[in-house]
Short mmCIF file of C-alpha atoms in Angstrom, two decimals:
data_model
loop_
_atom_site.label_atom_id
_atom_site.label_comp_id
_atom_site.label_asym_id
_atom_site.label_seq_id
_atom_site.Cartn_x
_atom_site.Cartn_y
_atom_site.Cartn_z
CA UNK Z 178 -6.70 -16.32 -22.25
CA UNK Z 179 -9.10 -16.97 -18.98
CA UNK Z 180 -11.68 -14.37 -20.29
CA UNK Z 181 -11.68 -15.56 -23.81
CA UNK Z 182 -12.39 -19.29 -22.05
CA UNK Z 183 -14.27 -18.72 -18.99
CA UNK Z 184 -16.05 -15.81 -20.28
CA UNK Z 185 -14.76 -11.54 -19.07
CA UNK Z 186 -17.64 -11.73 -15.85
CA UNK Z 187 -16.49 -15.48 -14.82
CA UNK Z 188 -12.82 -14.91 -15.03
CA UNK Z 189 -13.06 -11.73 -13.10
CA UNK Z 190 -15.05 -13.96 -10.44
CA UNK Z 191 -12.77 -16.83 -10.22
CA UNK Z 192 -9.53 -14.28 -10.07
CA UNK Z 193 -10.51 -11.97 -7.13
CA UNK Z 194 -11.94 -15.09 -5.16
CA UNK Z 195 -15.68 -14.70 -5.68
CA UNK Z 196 -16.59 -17.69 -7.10
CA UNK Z 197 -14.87 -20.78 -6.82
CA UNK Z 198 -12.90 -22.20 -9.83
CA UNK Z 199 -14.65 -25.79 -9.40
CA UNK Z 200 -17.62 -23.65 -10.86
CA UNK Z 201 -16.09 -22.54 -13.53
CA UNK Z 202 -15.68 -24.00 -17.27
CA UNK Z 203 -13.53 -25.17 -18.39
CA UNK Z 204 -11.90 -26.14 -14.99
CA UNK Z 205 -7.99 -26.48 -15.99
CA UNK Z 206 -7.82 -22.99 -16.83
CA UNK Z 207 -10.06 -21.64 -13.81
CA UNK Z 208 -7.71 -22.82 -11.35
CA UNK Z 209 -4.46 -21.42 -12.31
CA UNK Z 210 -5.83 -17.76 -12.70
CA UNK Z 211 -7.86 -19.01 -8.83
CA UNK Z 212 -4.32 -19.96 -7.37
CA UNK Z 213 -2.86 -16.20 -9.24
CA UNK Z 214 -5.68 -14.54 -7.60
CA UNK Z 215 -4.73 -15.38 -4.42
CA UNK Z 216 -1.06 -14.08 -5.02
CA UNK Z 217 -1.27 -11.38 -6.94
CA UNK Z 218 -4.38 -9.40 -5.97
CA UNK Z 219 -3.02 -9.42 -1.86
CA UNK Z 220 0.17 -8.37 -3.12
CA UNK Z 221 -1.31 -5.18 -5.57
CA UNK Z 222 -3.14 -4.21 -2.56
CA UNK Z 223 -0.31 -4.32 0.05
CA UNK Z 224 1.72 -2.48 -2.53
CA UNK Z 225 -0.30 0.21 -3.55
CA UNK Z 226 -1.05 1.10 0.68
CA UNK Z 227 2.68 0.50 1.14
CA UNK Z 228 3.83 3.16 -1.33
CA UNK Z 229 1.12 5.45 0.04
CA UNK Z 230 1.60 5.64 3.68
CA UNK Z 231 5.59 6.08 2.36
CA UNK Z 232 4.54 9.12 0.27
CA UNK Z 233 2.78 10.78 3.34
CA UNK Z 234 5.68 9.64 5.98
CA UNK Z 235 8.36 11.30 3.68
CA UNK Z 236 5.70 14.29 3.39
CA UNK Z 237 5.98 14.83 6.95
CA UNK Z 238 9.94 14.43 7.30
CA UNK Z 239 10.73 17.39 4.61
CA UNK Z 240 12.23 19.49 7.55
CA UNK Z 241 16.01 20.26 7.61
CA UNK Z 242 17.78 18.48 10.30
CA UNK Z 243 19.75 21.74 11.31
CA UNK Z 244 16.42 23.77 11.34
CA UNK Z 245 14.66 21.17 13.99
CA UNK Z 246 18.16 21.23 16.36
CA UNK Z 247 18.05 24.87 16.53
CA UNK Z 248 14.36 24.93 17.42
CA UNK Z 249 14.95 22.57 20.03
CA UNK Z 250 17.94 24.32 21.43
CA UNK Z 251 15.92 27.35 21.73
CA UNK Z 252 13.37 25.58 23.94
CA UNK Z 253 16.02 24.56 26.09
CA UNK Z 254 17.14 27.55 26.84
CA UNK Z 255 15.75 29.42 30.16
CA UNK Z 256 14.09 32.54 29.36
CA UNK Z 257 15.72 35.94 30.52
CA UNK Z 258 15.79 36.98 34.06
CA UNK Z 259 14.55 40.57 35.08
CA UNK Z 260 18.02 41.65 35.51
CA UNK Z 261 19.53 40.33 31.83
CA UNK Z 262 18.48 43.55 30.43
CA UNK Z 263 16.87 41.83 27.87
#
């Protein structure tokens, strides 16, 4: 409804903050999609890095929990003396 009213470039202004909806004509419409702006573009942004830095912290957690204790235990243990006969 904004772009049909305020025009596709003004509406586009007045919803990501760029220009100020007291510039914009007619005003009762420009303020509404101003105040959604201000909600909903913070919010797309948060969510989109949010679900990205989740893909790439599950990425790095695909390791078996089993497979990572018996690495560590290995580590732990001393390595053979001269006389083991190992």
């Amino acid at each position: 409804m904004n772009g049909v009213l305020l025009g596709w470039a003004d509406a586009y202004d007045v919803l990501i903050g760029t220009m100020s909806p007291a510039e914009a004509h007619p005003q009762w419409a420009a303020w509404p999609l101003s105040v959604v702006g201000w909600g909903a573009v913070p919010a797309f942004v948060g969510g989109t890095v949010g679900y990205l830095v989740t893909a790439q912290i599950q990425a790095h957690q695909s390791r078996d929990f089993d497979a990572v204790m018996d690495e560590l235990r290995a580590l732990i243990q001393p390595p053979p003396g001269p006389g083991d006969g190992a």
